[in-house]
Short mmCIF file of C-alpha atoms in Angstrom, two decimals:
data_model
loop_
_atom_site.label_atom_id
_atom_site.label_comp_id
_atom_site.label_asym_id
_atom_site.label_seq_id
_atom_site.Cartn_x
_atom_site.Cartn_y
_atom_site.Cartn_z
CA UNK F 1 0.00 0.00 0.00
CA UNK F 2 1.11 3.51 -0.75
CA UNK F 3 0.70 4.62 2.86
CA UNK F 4 3.22 2.01 3.99
CA UNK F 5 5.89 3.43 1.73
CA UNK F 6 5.44 6.80 3.44
CA UNK F 7 7.08 5.49 6.62
CA UNK F 8 10.46 7.08 5.82
CA UNK F 9 12.87 8.05 8.64
CA UNK F 10 12.87 11.75 9.43
CA UNK F 11 16.53 12.09 8.46
CA UNK F 12 15.62 11.17 4.91
CA UNK F 13 13.45 14.25 4.71
CA UNK F 14 16.41 16.47 5.42
CA UNK F 15 18.68 14.61 3.04
CA UNK F 16 16.34 14.73 0.09
CA UNK F 17 15.05 18.25 0.69
CA UNK F 18 18.54 19.69 1.13
CA UNK F 19 19.78 22.34 -1.29
CA UNK F 20 16.79 22.32 -3.60
CA UNK F 21 16.45 25.46 -5.68
CA UNK F 22 14.17 28.06 -4.15
CA UNK F 23 10.78 28.27 -5.78
CA UNK F 24 11.15 25.12 -7.84
CA UNK F 25 8.57 23.50 -5.65
CA UNK F 26 10.42 20.22 -5.79
CA UNK F 27 11.95 18.24 -2.99
CA UNK F 28 13.85 16.52 -5.80
CA UNK F 29 14.84 19.80 -7.43
CA UNK F 30 12.53 19.38 -10.42
CA UNK F 31 10.58 22.26 -11.91
CA UNK F 32 7.06 23.01 -10.76
CA UNK F 33 4.39 21.46 -12.99
CA UNK F 34 2.56 23.41 -15.65
CA UNK F 35 -1.21 23.55 -15.65
CA UNK F 36 -3.15 23.34 -18.91
CA UNK F 37 -6.87 24.16 -18.78
CA UNK F 38 -7.47 22.04 -21.88
CA UNK F 39 -5.58 18.95 -20.74
CA UNK F 40 -7.47 15.68 -20.35
CA UNK F 41 -7.29 14.38 -16.80
CA UNK F 42 -7.43 10.73 -15.81
CA UNK F 43 -5.74 8.20 -13.58
CA UNK F 44 -5.58 8.22 -9.79
CA UNK F 45 -5.79 11.13 -7.39
CA UNK F 46 -4.75 10.46 -3.81
CA UNK F 47 -5.98 13.02 -1.28
CA UNK F 48 -4.26 13.24 2.09
CA UNK F 49 -5.67 14.96 5.19
CA UNK F 50 -9.30 15.36 4.11
CA UNK F 51 -12.32 13.48 5.32
CA UNK F 52 -15.83 13.88 3.90
CA UNK F 53 -17.42 13.35 7.28
CA UNK F 54 -20.42 15.63 6.82
CA UNK F 55 -22.67 16.96 4.08
CA UNK F 56 -20.47 20.03 3.53
CA UNK F 57 -17.49 17.86 2.66
CA UNK F 58 -19.38 15.05 0.96
CA UNK F 59 -21.38 17.29 -1.36
CA UNK F 60 -18.29 19.07 -2.60
CA UNK F 61 -16.36 15.83 -2.94
CA UNK F 62 -19.13 14.29 -5.01
CA UNK F 63 -19.18 17.32 -7.30
CA UNK F 64 -15.41 17.23 -7.71
CA UNK F 65 -15.56 13.57 -8.69
CA UNK F 66 -18.37 14.22 -11.16
CA UNK F 67 -16.33 16.98 -12.79
CA UNK F 68 -13.50 14.49 -13.45
CA UNK F 69 -15.22 11.20 -14.39
CA UNK F 70 -12.00 9.57 -15.57
CA UNK F 71 -10.14 10.27 -12.32
CA UNK F 72 -10.18 7.74 -9.49
CA UNK F 73 -10.22 9.83 -6.29
CA UNK F 74 -9.17 8.10 -3.08
CA UNK F 75 -9.03 9.66 0.39
CA UNK F 76 -6.51 9.05 3.13
CA UNK F 77 -8.60 10.49 5.93
CA UNK F 78 -7.54 12.00 9.22
CA UNK F 79 -5.66 15.20 9.96
CA UNK F 80 -2.56 15.75 7.90
CA UNK F 81 0.44 13.97 9.43
CA UNK F 82 3.22 16.47 8.75
CA UNK F 83 6.07 14.01 9.25
CA UNK F 84 4.41 11.40 7.04
CA UNK F 85 3.78 14.03 4.38
CA UNK F 86 7.33 15.38 4.33
CA UNK F 87 8.67 11.85 4.35
CA UNK F 88 6.51 11.00 1.36
CA UNK F 89 7.83 14.01 -0.54
CA UNK F 90 11.39 13.05 0.36
CA UNK F 91 10.81 9.49 -0.84
CA UNK F 92 9.42 10.72 -4.16
CA UNK F 93 6.03 9.14 -3.43
CA UNK F 94 3.80 11.95 -2.16
CA UNK F 95 0.01 12.10 -2.25
CA UNK F 96 -1.32 14.02 -5.23
CA UNK F 97 -2.95 16.75 -3.14
CA UNK F 98 -3.00 17.57 0.57
CA UNK F 99 -5.43 19.32 2.87
CA UNK F 100 -3.51 21.34 5.45
CA UNK F 101 -3.94 24.08 8.00
CA UNK F 102 -3.22 27.40 6.37
CA UNK F 103 -0.53 28.21 8.93
CA UNK F 104 1.48 25.23 7.65
CA UNK F 105 1.69 26.43 4.06
CA UNK F 106 4.61 28.84 4.50
CA UNK F 107 6.83 26.15 5.99
CA UNK F 108 5.86 23.61 3.33
CA UNK F 109 6.62 26.14 0.60
CA UNK F 110 9.96 27.13 2.09
CA UNK F 111 11.01 23.48 2.22
CA UNK F 112 10.07 22.81 -1.37
CA UNK F 113 7.40 20.36 -0.28
CA UNK F 114 4.58 22.04 -2.21
CA UNK F 115 4.53 23.78 -5.59
CA UNK F 116 3.48 27.31 -6.57
CA UNK F 117 -0.11 27.48 -7.74
CA UNK F 118 -0.31 30.81 -9.58
CA UNK F 119 -0.58 28.97 -12.90
CA UNK F 120 -3.14 26.57 -11.39
CA UNK F 121 -5.28 29.53 -10.33
CA UNK F 122 -5.06 31.00 -13.84
CA UNK F 123 -5.78 27.72 -15.64
CA UNK F 124 -8.96 27.08 -13.67
CA UNK F 125 -10.06 30.71 -13.37
CA UNK F 126 -9.93 30.53 -9.58
CA UNK F 127 -11.05 33.99 -8.48
CA UNK F 128 -8.45 35.33 -6.05
CA UNK F 129 -10.59 38.37 -5.31
CA UNK F 130 -13.36 36.16 -3.96
CA UNK F 131 -11.23 34.87 -1.09
CA UNK F 132 -11.06 36.55 2.29
CA UNK F 133 -7.92 38.68 2.38
CA UNK F 134 -6.59 37.06 5.55
CA UNK F 135 -7.11 33.58 4.08
CA UNK F 136 -5.33 34.39 0.84
CA UNK F 137 -2.44 36.05 2.69
CA UNK F 138 -1.83 32.88 4.68
CA UNK F 139 -1.21 30.84 1.52
CA UNK F 140 0.98 33.46 -0.15
CA UNK F 141 4.71 33.03 0.36
CA UNK F 142 7.57 34.67 -1.52
CA UNK F 143 5.00 36.53 -3.64
CA UNK F 144 3.56 33.27 -4.94
CA UNK F 145 0.43 31.32 -4.12
CA UNK F 146 1.07 27.90 -2.59
CA UNK F 147 -2.43 26.98 -1.44
CA UNK F 148 -6.10 27.33 -2.27
CA UNK F 149 -7.84 28.43 0.94
CA UNK F 150 -11.19 27.37 2.29
CA UNK F 151 -13.23 27.81 5.43
CA UNK F 152 -12.76 30.52 8.01
CA UNK F 153 -12.83 30.07 11.75
CA UNK F 154 -13.49 33.24 13.73
CA UNK F 155 -14.18 34.01 17.38
CA UNK F 156 -17.35 35.36 18.96
CA UNK F 157 -18.16 36.33 22.51
CA UNK F 158 -20.46 33.70 24.02
CA UNK F 159 -22.08 34.12 27.42
CA UNK F 160 -24.71 32.68 29.75
CA UNK F 161 -27.45 35.31 29.87
CA UNK F 162 -28.93 34.00 33.12
CA UNK F 163 -25.61 34.33 34.93
CA UNK F 164 -25.15 37.82 33.47
CA UNK F 165 -28.63 38.85 34.62
CA UNK F 166 -28.09 37.52 38.13
CA UNK F 167 -24.89 39.56 38.43
CA UNK F 168 -26.44 42.69 36.95
CA UNK F 169 -24.24 42.46 33.86
CA UNK F 170 -24.74 42.61 30.09
CA UNK F 171 -22.93 41.09 27.11
CA UNK F 172 -21.08 44.42 26.73
CA UNK F 173 -19.33 43.74 30.04
CA UNK F 174 -17.70 40.60 28.64
CA UNK F 175 -17.24 41.26 24.91
CA UNK F 176 -13.71 42.64 25.32
CA UNK F 177 -14.57 46.29 24.76
CA UNK F 178 -13.56 47.15 28.34
CA UNK F 179 -10.84 45.01 29.93
CA UNK F 180 -11.50 46.36 33.41
CA UNK F 181 -15.15 45.40 32.97
CA UNK F 182 -14.13 41.89 31.92
CA UNK F 183 -12.03 41.47 35.05
CA UNK F 184 -14.82 42.83 37.24
CA UNK F 185 -17.36 40.55 35.54
CA UNK F 186 -15.06 37.59 36.06
CA UNK F 187 -15.00 38.24 39.79
CA UNK F 188 -18.76 38.72 39.91
CA UNK F 189 -19.58 35.60 37.91
CA UNK F 190 -17.08 33.07 39.22
CA UNK F 191 -17.75 30.70 42.09
CA UNK F 192 -15.29 28.51 43.93
CA UNK F 193 -14.90 26.64 47.19
CA UNK F 194 -11.91 24.92 48.70
CA UNK F 195 -9.82 25.52 45.59
CA UNK F 196 -12.47 23.98 43.31
CA UNK F 197 -13.98 26.27 40.70
CA UNK F 198 -17.68 25.51 40.34
CA UNK F 199 -18.43 28.37 37.95
CA UNK F 200 -15.84 29.86 35.61
CA UNK F 201 -16.59 33.56 35.44
CA UNK F 202 -14.65 34.20 32.25
CA UNK F 203 -12.29 32.07 30.20
CA UNK F 204 -9.80 34.11 28.14
CA UNK F 205 -8.91 30.91 26.26
CA UNK F 206 -5.20 30.87 26.81
CA UNK F 207 -2.83 29.90 25.32
CA UNK F 208 -4.42 29.67 21.87
CA UNK F 209 -5.99 33.14 21.78
CA UNK F 210 -2.93 35.23 22.64
CA UNK F 211 -2.81 36.58 19.05
CA UNK F 212 -6.39 37.79 19.44
CA UNK F 213 -5.81 39.60 22.74
CA UNK F 214 -2.55 41.10 21.48
CA UNK F 215 -4.16 42.36 18.27
CA UNK F 216 -7.03 43.83 20.26
CA UNK F 217 -4.38 45.73 22.22
CA UNK F 218 -2.77 47.03 19.03
CA UNK F 219 0.06 44.51 18.64
CA UNK F 220 0.95 41.81 16.13
CA UNK F 221 3.00 38.80 17.22
CA UNK F 222 4.80 38.79 13.87
CA UNK F 223 5.77 41.56 11.46
CA UNK F 224 3.79 41.92 8.25
CA UNK F 225 6.61 40.47 6.16
CA UNK F 226 6.83 37.42 8.42
CA UNK F 227 10.49 38.03 9.27
CA UNK F 228 10.49 39.65 12.70
CA UNK F 229 9.04 38.23 15.91
CA UNK F 230 7.35 40.88 18.05
CA UNK F 231 6.63 38.83 21.13
CA UNK F 232 8.50 41.29 23.36
CA UNK F 233 6.26 44.18 22.33
CA UNK F 234 4.99 45.85 25.54
CA UNK F 235 1.45 45.61 24.18
CA UNK F 236 1.80 41.83 23.83
CA UNK F 237 3.01 41.70 27.43
CA UNK F 238 0.07 43.81 28.56
CA UNK F 239 -2.36 41.50 26.74
CA UNK F 240 -0.80 38.39 28.27
CA UNK F 241 -0.83 39.87 31.77
CA UNK F 242 -4.50 40.76 31.40
CA UNK F 243 -5.53 37.35 30.03
CA UNK F 244 -3.66 35.55 32.82
CA UNK F 245 -5.06 37.87 35.48
CA UNK F 246 -8.52 36.71 34.46
CA UNK F 247 -7.52 33.28 35.72
CA UNK F 248 -5.70 34.60 38.77
CA UNK F 249 -8.82 36.36 40.13
CA UNK F 250 -10.54 32.96 40.00
CA UNK F 251 -7.84 31.23 42.02
CA UNK F 252 -5.44 30.40 39.21
CA UNK F 253 -5.39 28.65 35.86
CA UNK F 254 -5.18 25.13 37.27
CA UNK F 255 -8.61 25.33 38.90
CA UNK F 256 -10.21 26.91 35.83
CA UNK F 257 -8.64 24.35 33.52
CA UNK F 258 -9.82 21.47 35.70
CA UNK F 259 -13.40 22.69 35.49
CA UNK F 260 -13.03 23.43 31.77
CA UNK F 261 -11.67 19.95 31.05
CA UNK F 262 -14.42 18.24 33.04
CA UNK F 263 -17.20 19.86 31.04
CA UNK F 264 -19.43 17.97 28.63
CA UNK F 265 -18.20 20.35 25.94
CA UNK F 266 -19.97 18.76 22.98
CA UNK F 267 -23.02 17.46 24.83
CA UNK F 268 -26.23 18.63 26.41
CA UNK F 269 -24.46 19.22 29.72
CA UNK F 270 -22.00 21.74 28.29
CA UNK F 271 -20.72 24.64 30.38
CA UNK F 272 -23.36 27.08 29.23
CA UNK F 273 -26.27 24.67 29.60
CA UNK F 274 -25.08 23.70 33.08
CA UNK F 275 -24.40 27.35 34.02
CA UNK F 276 -20.80 26.60 34.94
CA UNK F 277 -19.34 29.23 32.59
CA UNK F 278 -20.12 32.91 32.43
CA UNK F 279 -18.47 33.91 29.17
CA UNK F 280 -15.62 33.26 26.76
CA UNK F 281 -14.45 34.00 23.23
CA UNK F 282 -14.95 30.91 21.07
CA UNK F 283 -14.95 29.88 17.40
CA UNK F 284 -18.23 30.24 15.56
CA UNK F 285 -18.74 26.53 14.97
CA UNK F 286 -19.61 26.17 18.65
CA UNK F 287 -22.85 28.05 18.01
CA UNK F 288 -24.02 25.00 16.04
CA UNK F 289 -22.93 22.66 18.82
CA UNK F 290 -24.92 24.63 21.37
CA UNK F 291 -27.98 24.95 19.17
CA UNK F 292 -28.02 21.25 18.43
CA UNK F 293 -27.32 19.93 21.92
CA UNK F 294 -28.73 22.59 24.23
CA UNK F 295 -31.17 24.76 22.25
CA UNK F 296 -32.73 26.08 25.46
CA UNK F 297 -29.46 27.22 27.01
CA UNK F 298 -29.72 30.87 28.11
CA UNK F 299 -27.20 32.24 25.62
CA UNK F 300 -26.02 35.71 24.68
CA UNK F 301 -23.74 36.47 21.73
CA UNK F 302 -21.71 39.33 20.38
CA UNK F 303 -18.60 39.79 18.29
CA UNK F 304 -15.34 39.85 20.19
CA UNK F 305 -14.44 43.53 20.41
CA UNK F 306 -11.38 45.68 20.87
CA UNK F 307 -11.15 48.27 23.66
CA UNK F 308 -12.32 50.73 21.01
CA UNK F 309 -15.46 48.67 20.54
CA UNK F 310 -14.53 47.41 17.08
CA UNK F 311 -15.21 43.78 16.08
CA UNK F 312 -12.14 41.60 15.66
CA UNK F 313 -11.40 37.94 14.92
CA UNK F 314 -8.26 35.85 14.50
CA UNK F 315 -8.90 33.88 11.33
CA UNK F 316 -7.71 30.34 10.82
CA UNK F 317 -8.71 27.70 8.30
CA UNK F 318 -7.61 25.11 5.79
CA UNK F 319 -6.06 25.05 2.33
CA UNK F 320 -5.42 22.71 -0.56
CA UNK F 321 -1.82 22.33 -1.67
CA UNK F 322 -0.16 20.25 -4.37
CA UNK F 323 2.96 18.40 -3.22
CA UNK F 324 6.22 18.46 -5.11
CA UNK F 325 6.31 15.31 -7.17
CA UNK F 326 2.53 14.89 -7.35
CA UNK F 327 1.83 12.24 -9.96
CA UNK F 328 -1.34 13.98 -11.13
CA UNK F 329 -1.01 17.75 -10.62
CA UNK F 330 -3.52 18.62 -13.37
CA UNK F 331 -6.24 16.61 -11.66
CA UNK F 332 -5.16 17.98 -8.27
CA UNK F 333 -5.56 21.55 -9.50
CA UNK F 334 -9.01 20.87 -10.91
CA UNK F 335 -10.02 19.05 -7.74
CA UNK F 336 -9.02 22.03 -5.57
CA UNK F 337 -10.79 24.46 -7.90
CA UNK F 338 -13.99 22.42 -7.73
CA UNK F 339 -13.88 22.10 -3.95
CA UNK F 340 -13.76 25.90 -3.47
CA UNK F 341 -16.00 26.95 -6.33
CA UNK F 342 -19.02 29.14 -5.67
CA UNK F 343 -21.41 26.51 -7.02
CA UNK F 344 -19.93 23.78 -4.82
CA UNK F 345 -20.22 25.92 -1.73
CA UNK F 346 -23.83 26.76 -2.52
CA UNK F 347 -24.72 23.11 -3.10
CA UNK F 348 -23.00 22.11 0.14
CA UNK F 349 -24.72 24.86 2.11
CA UNK F 350 -28.08 23.80 0.69
CA UNK F 351 -27.39 20.21 1.73
CA UNK F 352 -26.55 21.40 5.25
CA UNK F 353 -29.65 23.60 5.42
CA UNK F 354 -31.85 20.72 4.27
CA UNK F 355 -30.31 18.35 6.81
CA UNK F 356 -30.79 20.83 9.64
CA UNK F 357 -34.41 21.37 8.66
CA UNK F 358 -35.09 17.63 8.66
CA UNK F 359 -33.63 17.45 12.16
CA UNK F 360 -35.79 20.34 13.35
CA UNK F 361 -32.75 22.58 13.76
CA UNK F 362 -31.81 25.97 12.35
CA UNK F 363 -29.11 26.54 9.77
CA UNK F 364 -26.70 29.13 11.11
CA UNK F 365 -24.55 29.42 8.00
CA UNK F 366 -21.07 28.30 7.04
CA UNK F 367 -17.97 30.45 6.62
CA UNK F 368 -16.31 29.27 3.42
CA UNK F 369 -13.37 31.63 3.05
CA UNK F 370 -15.06 32.83 -0.16
CA UNK F 371 -16.70 36.24 0.27
CA UNK F 372 -19.16 35.79 -2.57
CA UNK F 373 -20.30 32.40 -1.32
CA UNK F 374 -20.59 33.68 2.25
CA UNK F 375 -22.79 36.57 1.16
CA UNK F 376 -25.03 34.39 -1.01
CA UNK F 377 -25.40 31.68 1.62
CA UNK F 378 -26.39 34.23 4.23
CA UNK F 379 -28.88 36.05 2.02
CA UNK F 380 -30.60 32.97 0.59
CA UNK F 381 -30.26 30.15 3.10
CA UNK F 382 -29.78 31.61 6.59
CA UNK F 383 -33.20 32.48 7.95
CA UNK F 384 -32.65 32.37 11.70
CA UNK F 385 -34.99 34.77 13.51
CA UNK F 386 -35.32 33.25 16.98
CA UNK F 387 -33.13 34.59 19.73
CA UNK F 388 -30.51 34.09 20.95
CA UNK F 389 -29.42 32.27 17.78
CA UNK F 390 -30.13 35.16 15.44
CA UNK F 391 -27.72 37.27 17.50
CA UNK F 392 -25.16 34.47 17.27
CA UNK F 393 -25.45 34.40 13.48
CA UNK F 394 -25.16 38.18 13.24
CA UNK F 395 -22.09 38.15 15.47
CA UNK F 396 -20.52 35.40 13.36
CA UNK F 397 -20.88 37.31 10.12
CA UNK F 398 -19.76 40.57 11.70
CA UNK F 399 -16.63 38.85 12.99
CA UNK F 400 -16.00 37.31 9.58
CA UNK F 401 -15.77 40.79 8.06
CA UNK F 402 -13.10 41.94 10.56
CA UNK F 403 -10.38 39.31 10.57
CA UNK F 404 -6.62 39.17 10.73
CA UNK F 405 -4.13 36.31 10.46
CA UNK F 406 -0.48 35.75 11.16
CA UNK F 407 1.60 36.13 7.98
CA UNK F 408 2.96 33.09 6.17
CA UNK F 409 6.57 32.39 7.09
CA UNK F 410 9.08 29.55 6.78
CA UNK F 411 9.08 28.74 10.50
CA UNK F 412 5.36 28.52 11.23
CA UNK F 413 5.56 25.60 13.63
CA UNK F 414 8.60 26.84 15.56
CA UNK F 415 7.12 30.33 15.89
CA UNK F 416 3.80 29.01 17.19
CA UNK F 417 5.55 26.68 19.61
CA UNK F 418 7.63 29.56 20.98
CA UNK F 419 4.70 31.78 21.94
CA UNK F 420 2.41 28.99 23.09
CA UNK F 421 5.12 27.51 25.30
CA UNK F 422 5.70 30.96 26.78
CA UNK F 423 2.04 31.33 27.68
CA UNK F 424 1.95 27.84 29.17
CA UNK F 425 4.98 28.58 31.34
CA UNK F 426 3.18 31.61 32.73
CA UNK F 427 -0.07 29.71 33.26
CA UNK F 428 1.80 26.94 35.07
CA UNK F 429 3.62 29.41 37.33
CA UNK F 430 7.05 28.62 35.88
CA UNK F 431 7.86 32.15 34.66
CA UNK F 432 6.69 35.72 34.93
CA UNK F 433 5.06 37.04 31.74
CA UNK F 434 7.91 39.37 30.78
CA UNK F 435 10.55 36.68 31.21
CA UNK F 436 8.49 34.13 29.31
CA UNK F 437 7.97 36.46 26.36
CA UNK F 438 11.63 37.48 26.31
CA UNK F 439 12.61 33.82 26.06
CA UNK F 440 9.99 33.21 23.40
CA UNK F 441 11.20 36.22 21.43
CA UNK F 442 14.74 34.81 21.26
CA UNK F 443 13.51 31.33 20.33
CA UNK F 444 11.11 32.58 17.69
CA UNK F 445 13.53 35.05 16.12
CA UNK F 446 16.28 32.46 15.96
CA UNK F 447 13.95 30.04 14.16
CA UNK F 448 12.79 32.76 11.77
CA UNK F 449 16.32 33.94 11.01
CA UNK F 450 17.54 30.45 10.18
CA UNK F 451 14.52 29.64 8.03
CA UNK F 452 14.63 32.92 6.12
CA UNK F 453 18.39 32.60 5.63
CA UNK F 454 17.84 29.26 3.89
CA UNK F 455 15.10 30.71 1.72
CA UNK F 456 16.98 33.92 0.86
CA UNK F 457 20.04 31.83 0.06
CA UNK F 458 18.09 29.89 -2.52
CA UNK F 459 17.82 26.59 -0.67
CA UNK F 460 14.93 24.77 0.94
CA UNK F 461 16.97 23.32 3.78
#
């Protein structure tokens, strides 16, 4: 089986990807493939990292297969295994197309593991202008496109209205527009006894949301060109100190995390339904989880907001990329184009809306990463009028129009590890915030410098 041959030792990745010409897109040094819109496509197409586990994925997959009747599409499901993928490229036996997190694309491109797709976009008339700016920026590296983005995940403020009412608070007290108000609300909402937190007043969602809090405070963790770490910016420090203080006023992160981890997060006994959480920023997909499993939960929603009251969201999502050495790049390009086409998104959204209606549930929309599709889906298929879900939908779409993302860079993983480890050291009481960020700054900048030096020097390793 092909998957067995992917079990190549990690050292082989470095050996084969060493000294490949920059921008060739080939772990073996070969030129990037050309894409011909008139070429006949046939043969096999192996897809790695994608699973058609719901109607959104299945509908689009079916359409992609129908558009290429002579292509045998096979899925290797499960999240993309980065080591297995790079090993496959190194061994000269990669999948034909991969489904990755957008924040992985810069590293893959810098290592020559994926090929530039500018010609693919042109050959299939993929409309760059239709994509969300933040999504397209994440798949652009060295002034070339290396991925075809899809989906957007954004954060909303979610709160338990009953707990807010009992404390004399409103959603504005916890939407981020006033940090002092958030801290005060945390104290008012939280409950604990003997070191056990029975009600989390506010969860700032550390470590993963540090970029969101920093941006709200006017700071970016990484420079716009992706070359300079900015983790030691005083505004990043201020954001981290605030987000950690939210836990400290509740007795510390350990107690909050214990209660968070014990929650029936995806079930009917979730933190909001059980009134064990006052408020938190959370990705929009959780609105569907709540509506499906606890439709009577006393919810309140708003966009996450900056201290100036402006909506803000840290966008993440997925992307299609074509590996260096793909045996069927023409089919891979057409597959990606079909998966993100306006018509495919509309068909998938209709399938989701129909399924929700049959289940007696509301369709709250889907964020595709495609502005045109998002607008059409909302205007024609999203008909939620009942509160609090209508407010949740409005907050989701408002957030989707005010996003940012970290720039693509050749050290995505190392950079992310540096700042997340720093936050975890603070949460665990191992370091003070300033010391943790200073250490992270050195680690992140060192990784960036080395990765950019390889790229600027014309090599992928």
